[in-house]
Coordinates of N, CA and C and ligand atoms in Angstrom, one line a residue:
M173 N 0.8 -1.2 0.0 CA 0.0 0.0 0.0 C 0.9 1.2 0.0
K174 N 0.5 2.2 -0.8 CA 1.3 3.4 -0.9 C 1.0 4.4 0.2
T175 N 2.1 4.9 0.8 CA 1.9 5.8 1.9 C 2.0 7.2 1.4
L176 N 1.1 8.0 1.7 CA 1.1 9.4 1.3 C 2.0 10.3 2.2
T177 N 2.8 11.1 1.6 CA 3.6 12.0 2.4 C 2.9 13.2 2.7
P178 N 2.8 13.6 4.0 CA 2.1 14.8 4.4 C 2.8 16.0 3.7
K179 N 2.0 17.0 3.3 CA 2.5 18.1 2.6 C 3.5 18.9 3.5
A180 N 3.3 18.9 4.7 CA 4.2 19.7 5.6 C 5.6 19.1 5.5
F181 N 5.7 17.8 5.3 CA 7.1 17.3 5.2 C 7.6 17.5 3.8
A182 N 6.7 17.4 2.8 CA 7.2 17.5 1.4 C 7.6 19.0 1.1
S183 N 7.1 20.0 1.9 CA 7.4 21.3 1.5 C 8.8 21.7 2.0
S184 N 9.4 21.0 2.9 CA 10.7 21.3 3.4 C 11.7 20.3 2.9
A185 N 12.4 20.7 1.9 CA 13.4 19.7 1.3 C 14.8 19.9 1.8
F186 N 14.9 20.8 2.8 CA 16.2 21.1 3.3 C 16.2 21.3 4.8
R187 N 17.3 21.3 5.4 CA 17.5 21.4 6.9 C 18.5 22.5 7.2
I188 N 18.1 23.6 7.9 CA 19.1 24.6 8.2 C 19.9 24.2 9.4
V189 N 21.2 24.3 9.3 CA 22.1 23.9 10.4 C 22.8 25.2 11.0
P190 N 22.3 25.7 12.1 CA 23.0 26.8 12.7 C 24.3 26.4 13.4
L191 N 25.1 27.3 13.8 CA 26.4 27.0 14.5 C 26.0 26.1 15.7
P192 N 26.8 25.0 16.0 CA 26.5 24.2 17.2 C 26.7 25.0 18.4
T193 N 25.8 24.7 19.4 CA 25.8 25.5 20.7 C 27.2 25.4 21.4
E194 N 27.8 24.2 21.3 CA 29.1 24.1 21.9 C 30.2 25.0 21.3
V195 N 30.1 25.3 20.0 CA 31.0 26.2 19.4 C 30.8 27.6 19.9
A196 N 29.5 28.0 20.0 CA 29.2 29.3 20.5 C 29.7 29.5 22.0
E197 N 29.4 28.4 22.8 CA 29.8 28.4 24.2 C 31.3 28.6 24.4
E198 N 32.0 27.8 23.5 CA 33.5 27.9 23.6 C 34.0 29.2 23.2
A199 N 33.4 29.8 22.2 CA 33.8 31.2 21.8 C 33.6 32.2 23.0
R200 N 32.5 32.0 23.7 CA 32.2 32.9 24.8 C 33.3 32.7 25.9
Q201 N 33.7 31.5 26.2 CA 34.7 31.2 27.2 C 36.0 31.8 26.8
V202 N 36.4 31.5 25.5 CA 37.7 32.0 25.1 C 37.7 33.5 25.1
A203 N 36.6 34.2 24.7 CA 36.6 35.6 24.8 C 36.7 36.1 26.2
D204 N 36.1 35.4 27.1 CA 36.2 35.8 28.6 C 37.7 35.7 29.0
S205 N 38.4 34.8 28.4 CA 39.8 34.6 28.8 C 40.7 35.7 28.3
G206 N 40.2 36.6 27.4 CA 40.9 37.7 26.8 C 41.7 37.3 25.6
A207 N 41.4 36.2 24.9 CA 42.2 35.9 23.7 C 42.1 36.9 22.7
P208 N 43.3 37.3 22.1 CA 43.2 38.4 21.1 C 42.5 38.1 19.8
D209 N 42.2 36.9 19.5 CA 41.5 36.6 18.3 C 40.0 36.4 18.5
H210 N 39.5 36.7 19.7 CA 38.1 36.7 20.1 C 37.7 38.1 20.6
A211 N 37.3 38.9 19.7 CA 37.0 40.3 20.0 C 35.6 40.5 20.5
V212 N 35.3 41.2 21.5 CA 34.0 41.5 22.0 C 33.6 42.9 21.5
I213 N 32.5 42.9 20.7 CA 32.1 44.2 20.0 C 30.7 44.6 20.4
K214 N 30.6 45.9 20.7 CA 29.2 46.4 21.0 C 28.6 46.7 19.6
V215 N 27.4 46.2 19.4 CA 26.7 46.3 18.1 C 26.2 47.7 18.0
D216 N 26.4 48.3 16.8 CA 26.0 49.7 16.5 C 25.1 49.8 15.2
S217 N 24.7 48.6 14.7 CA 23.9 48.6 13.5 C 22.9 47.5 13.6
A218 N 21.7 47.7 13.1 CA 20.6 46.6 13.2 C 20.8 45.5 12.2
T219 N 21.6 45.7 11.2 CA 21.8 44.7 10.2 C 23.3 44.5 9.8
G220 N 24.2 44.6 10.8 CA 25.6 44.4 10.5 C 26.3 43.2 11.2
Y221 N 25.5 42.6 12.1 CA 26.2 41.6 13.0 C 25.3 40.4 13.1
P222 N 25.3 39.5 12.1 CA 24.5 38.3 12.2 C 25.0 37.3 13.1
C223 N 24.2 36.9 14.1 CA 24.6 35.8 15.1 C 24.4 34.5 14.4
R224 N 25.4 33.6 14.3 CA 25.4 32.3 13.6 C 24.7 31.3 14.5
H225 N 24.4 31.6 15.7 CA 23.8 30.6 16.6 C 22.3 30.7 16.6
C226 N 21.7 31.9 16.9 CA 20.3 32.1 16.8 C 19.8 32.5 15.5
L227 N 20.7 32.8 14.5 CA 20.4 33.2 13.2 C 19.5 34.4 13.1
R228 N 19.9 35.4 13.9 CA 19.2 36.7 13.9 C 20.3 37.8 13.9
W229 N 19.8 39.0 13.5 CA 20.7 40.1 13.6 C 20.8 40.5 15.0
A230 N 22.1 40.6 15.5 CA 22.3 41.2 16.9 C 21.8 42.6 16.8
Q231 N 21.2 43.1 17.9 CA 20.6 44.5 17.9 C 21.5 45.5 18.6
P232 N 21.4 46.8 18.2 CA 22.3 47.8 18.8 C 22.2 47.8 20.3
G233 N 23.3 47.8 20.9 CA 23.4 47.8 22.4 C 23.8 46.4 22.9
E234 N 23.5 45.3 22.0 CA 24.0 44.0 22.4 C 25.5 43.9 22.1
R235 N 26.1 42.8 22.7 CA 27.5 42.6 22.4 C 27.6 41.2 21.7
V236 N 28.6 41.2 20.8 CA 28.8 40.0 20.0 C 30.3 39.7 20.1
I237 N 30.6 38.4 19.9 CA 32.0 38.0 19.8 C 32.4 37.7 18.4
L238 N 33.5 38.3 17.9 CA 34.0 38.1 16.6 C 35.2 37.2 16.7
F239 N 35.1 36.1 16.0 CA 36.2 35.1 16.1 C 36.3 34.3 14.8
P240 N 37.5 33.6 14.6 CA 37.6 32.8 13.3 C 37.0 31.5 13.5
Y241 N 36.3 31.1 12.4 CA 35.6 29.8 12.5 C 36.0 29.0 11.2
T242 N 36.3 27.7 11.4 CA 36.7 26.8 10.3 C 35.4 26.2 9.7
S243 N 34.9 26.8 8.7 CA 33.6 26.2 8.1 C 34.0 25.0 7.2
I244 N 35.1 25.1 6.5 CA 35.6 23.9 5.7 C 36.9 23.4 6.3
P245 N 36.9 22.2 6.7 CA 38.1 21.7 7.5 C 39.4 21.7 6.7
P246 N 40.5 21.7 7.4 CA 41.8 21.7 6.7 C 42.0 20.4 5.9
G247 N 42.9 20.5 4.9 CA 43.2 19.3 4.1 C 42.5 19.2 2.8
H248 N 41.9 20.3 2.4 CA 41.1 20.3 1.1 C 41.5 21.6 0.4
A249 N 41.4 21.6 -0.9 CA 41.7 22.8 -1.7 C 40.9 24.0 -1.3
Y250 N 39.6 23.7 -0.9 CA 38.7 24.8 -0.5 C 38.6 25.0 1.0
S251 N 39.6 24.5 1.7 CA 39.6 24.7 3.2 C 39.5 26.2 3.5
E252 N 38.7 26.5 4.6 CA 38.5 27.9 4.8 C 38.2 28.1 6.3
T253 N 38.9 29.1 6.8 CA 38.6 29.7 8.2 C 38.3 31.1 8.0
G254 N 37.2 31.6 8.6 CA 36.9 33.1 8.4 C 36.2 33.6 9.6
P255 N 36.0 34.9 9.7 CA 35.4 35.6 10.8 C 33.9 35.4 10.9
I256 N 33.4 35.1 12.1 CA 31.9 35.1 12.3 C 31.6 35.7 13.7
F257 N 30.3 36.1 13.8 CA 29.8 36.7 15.1 C 28.9 35.7 15.8
V258 N 29.0 35.7 17.1 CA 27.9 35.1 17.9 C 27.6 36.1 19.0
H259 N 26.4 36.0 19.5 CA 26.0 36.8 20.7 C 26.9 36.5 21.8
A260 N 27.4 37.6 22.6 CA 28.2 37.4 23.7 C 27.4 36.7 24.9
Q261 N 26.2 37.1 24.9 CA 25.3 36.4 26.0 C 24.7 35.2 25.4
P262 N 24.4 34.1 26.2 CA 23.8 32.9 25.7 C 22.5 33.3 24.9
C263 N 22.3 32.6 23.7 CA 21.1 32.8 23.0 C 20.6 31.5 22.6
E264 N 19.3 31.5 22.1 CA 18.7 30.2 21.8 C 19.0 29.8 20.3
R265 N 19.6 28.6 20.2 CA 19.9 28.1 18.8 C 18.7 28.1 17.9
Y266 N 18.9 28.6 16.7 CA 17.8 28.6 15.7 C 17.1 27.3 15.6
G267 N 15.8 27.2 15.8 CA 15.1 25.9 15.9 C 14.3 25.6 14.7
A268 N 13.9 26.5 13.9 CA 12.9 26.3 12.8 C 13.7 25.8 11.6
T269 N 14.3 24.6 11.8 CA 15.3 24.1 10.8 C 14.8 23.8 9.5
G270 N 13.4 23.7 9.4 CA 12.8 23.5 8.1 C 12.5 24.7 7.3
E271 N 12.7 25.9 8.0 CA 12.4 27.2 7.4 C 13.6 28.0 7.2
Y272 N 13.6 28.7 6.0 CA 14.8 29.6 5.8 C 14.7 30.7 6.8
P273 N 15.9 31.1 7.4 CA 15.9 32.1 8.4 C 15.4 33.5 7.9
P274 N 14.3 34.1 8.4 CA 13.8 35.3 7.8 C 14.7 36.5 7.8
D275 N 15.6 36.5 8.8 CA 16.6 37.7 8.8 C 17.6 37.7 7.7
F276 N 17.8 36.5 7.0 CA 18.9 36.4 6.0 C 18.4 36.1 4.6
R277 N 17.2 36.6 4.3 CA 16.8 36.5 2.9 C 17.5 37.4 2.0
N278 N 18.0 38.5 2.6 CA 18.8 39.5 1.8 C 20.3 39.3 1.9
G279 N 21.0 39.7 0.9 CA 22.5 39.8 1.1 C 23.2 38.5 1.3
R280 N 22.7 37.4 0.8 CA 23.5 36.1 0.9 C 23.8 35.6 -0.4
A281 N 24.9 34.8 -0.4 CA 25.2 33.9 -1.6 C 25.2 32.5 -1.1
F282 N 24.9 31.6 -2.0 CA 24.9 30.2 -1.8 C 26.1 29.6 -2.5
R283 N 26.8 28.7 -1.7 CA 27.9 27.9 -2.4 C 27.5 26.4 -2.1
A284 N 27.4 25.6 -3.2 CA 27.2 24.2 -3.1 C 28.5 23.5 -3.1
Y285 N 28.6 22.5 -2.2 CA 29.8 21.7 -2.1 C 29.5 20.2 -2.3
D286 N 30.5 19.5 -2.9 CA 30.3 18.0 -2.9 C 30.9 17.4 -1.7
A287 N 30.9 16.1 -1.6 CA 31.3 15.3 -0.4 C 32.7 15.5 -0.1
D288 N 33.5 15.9 -1.1 CA 35.0 16.2 -0.8 C 35.3 17.6 -0.6
Y289 N 34.3 18.4 -0.3 CA 34.4 19.8 0.1 C 34.9 20.7 -1.1
N290 N 34.6 20.3 -2.3 CA 34.8 21.1 -3.5 C 33.6 22.0 -3.8
I291 N 33.8 23.2 -4.1 CA 32.7 24.1 -4.5 C 32.3 23.6 -5.9
I292 N 31.0 23.2 -6.1 CA 30.6 22.8 -7.4 C 29.5 23.7 -8.1
D293 N 29.0 24.6 -7.3 CA 28.0 25.6 -7.8 C 28.0 26.8 -6.8
A294 N 27.5 27.9 -7.3 CA 27.4 29.1 -6.5 C 26.5 30.1 -7.1
Q295 N 25.8 30.8 -6.3 CA 24.9 31.9 -6.8 C 24.6 32.9 -5.8
I296 N 24.2 34.1 -6.2 CA 23.7 35.1 -5.3 C 22.2 34.8 -5.0
V297 N 21.8 34.9 -3.8 CA 20.5 34.5 -3.4 C 19.4 35.5 -3.8
N298 N 18.4 35.0 -4.4 CA 17.2 35.8 -4.7 C 16.3 35.8 -3.5
E299 N 16.2 37.0 -2.9 CA 15.5 37.1 -1.6 C 14.0 36.7 -1.7
N300 N 13.5 36.7 -2.9 CA 12.1 36.3 -3.0 C 11.8 34.8 -2.9
N301 N 12.9 34.0 -3.2 CA 12.7 32.6 -3.2 C 13.9 31.8 -3.0
P302 N 14.6 32.0 -1.8 CA 15.8 31.2 -1.6 C 15.5 29.7 -1.5
E303 N 14.2 29.4 -1.0 CA 13.9 28.0 -0.9 C 14.0 27.2 -2.2
A304 N 13.5 27.9 -3.3 CA 13.5 27.2 -4.6 C 15.0 27.1 -5.1
E305 N 15.8 28.1 -4.7 CA 17.2 28.0 -5.2 C 17.9 26.9 -4.4
I306 N 17.6 26.7 -3.2 CA 18.2 25.6 -2.4 C 17.8 24.2 -3.0
E307 N 16.5 24.1 -3.3 CA 16.0 22.9 -3.9 C 16.7 22.6 -5.3
K308 N 16.9 23.7 -6.0 CA 17.6 23.5 -7.3 C 19.0 23.0 -7.1
L309 N 19.7 23.6 -6.2 CA 21.1 23.2 -5.9 C 21.2 21.7 -5.5
F310 N 20.2 21.3 -4.7 CA 20.1 19.9 -4.3 C 19.6 18.9 -5.3
Q311 N 19.1 19.5 -6.4 CA 18.7 18.6 -7.5 C 20.0 17.9 -8.2
N312 N 21.1 18.6 -8.0 CA 22.4 18.0 -8.4 C 22.7 16.9 -7.4
P313 N 22.8 15.6 -7.8 CA 23.0 14.5 -6.8 C 24.4 14.7 -6.1
K314 N 25.3 15.4 -6.7 CA 26.6 15.6 -6.1 C 26.6 16.6 -5.0
T315 N 25.6 17.4 -4.9 CA 25.6 18.4 -3.8 C 25.4 17.8 -2.5
E316 N 26.4 17.9 -1.6 CA 26.4 17.3 -0.3 C 25.8 18.3 0.7
F317 N 26.2 19.6 0.6 CA 25.7 20.7 1.4 C 25.8 22.0 0.7
V318 N 25.1 23.0 1.3 CA 25.1 24.3 0.7 C 25.4 25.3 1.9
D319 N 26.4 26.2 1.7 CA 26.7 27.2 2.7 C 26.1 28.5 2.2
A320 N 25.5 29.2 3.2 CA 25.0 30.6 3.0 C 26.1 31.5 3.5
R321 N 26.4 32.5 2.7 CA 27.5 33.4 3.1 C 27.0 34.8 2.8
S322 N 27.7 35.8 3.5 CA 27.4 37.2 3.2 C 27.9 37.5 1.7
V323 N 27.0 38.1 0.9 CA 27.4 38.4 -0.4 C 28.5 39.4 -0.5
T324 N 28.5 40.4 0.5 CA 29.5 41.5 0.4 C 30.8 41.1 1.1
R325 N 30.7 40.6 2.3 CA 32.0 40.3 3.0 C 32.4 38.8 2.9
G326 N 31.6 38.0 2.4 CA 31.9 36.6 2.2 C 31.9 35.7 3.4
C327 N 31.5 36.2 4.5 CA 31.6 35.4 5.8 C 30.5 34.3 5.8
F328 N 30.9 33.2 6.3 CA 30.0 32.0 6.5 C 28.8 32.5 7.4
T329 N 27.6 32.1 7.0 CA 26.4 32.5 7.9 C 25.8 31.2 8.4
F330 N 25.4 30.2 7.6 CA 24.9 29.0 8.1 C 25.0 27.9 7.0
R331 N 24.8 26.7 7.4 CA 24.9 25.5 6.5 C 23.5 25.0 6.2
I332 N 23.3 24.4 5.0 CA 22.0 23.8 4.7 C 22.3 22.4 4.2
L333 N 21.5 21.4 4.8 CA 21.6 20.0 4.4 C 20.3 19.6 3.7
R334 N 20.4 18.5 3.1 CA 19.1 17.9 2.6 C 18.3 17.5 3.8
A335 N 17.0 17.6 3.7 CA 16.1 17.2 4.8 C 16.2 15.8 5.2
Ligands
LIG81 ZN1 22.5 34.7 18.9

């Protein structure tokens, strides 16, 4: 007998992966220790400091930690470590993993990687329908994951996996 897939499941072909909580917690501890590569910054713009853990813009008056994060591990041609922000205070990890984060529909680029961490496709995100663009990138069977990055500064924002 054929099982019908509920539409709620069918509509979400991807899974948003925010920064792991343990990485955010470690960054806060290292910043507290005064490490020079973990800068504590007071936010002065409503759309300049994306927190990779709660996937929201940090708001003016809040503090964030700026630190280097290895989004693509060493040992590959596309290995990459770059600067990211997390809230200095504990925040709730983004939980709506079947939904594209509403704060980041603008100003992102997608990079599709294969299982060997090679970039195999890339595009600037169309804010009107990033969901369709993610689905299109995953139509390539070689796409293992997609990284969303800042289109201007290039910084890693979050990862997207197949649902
Ligand atoms: Zn946060």
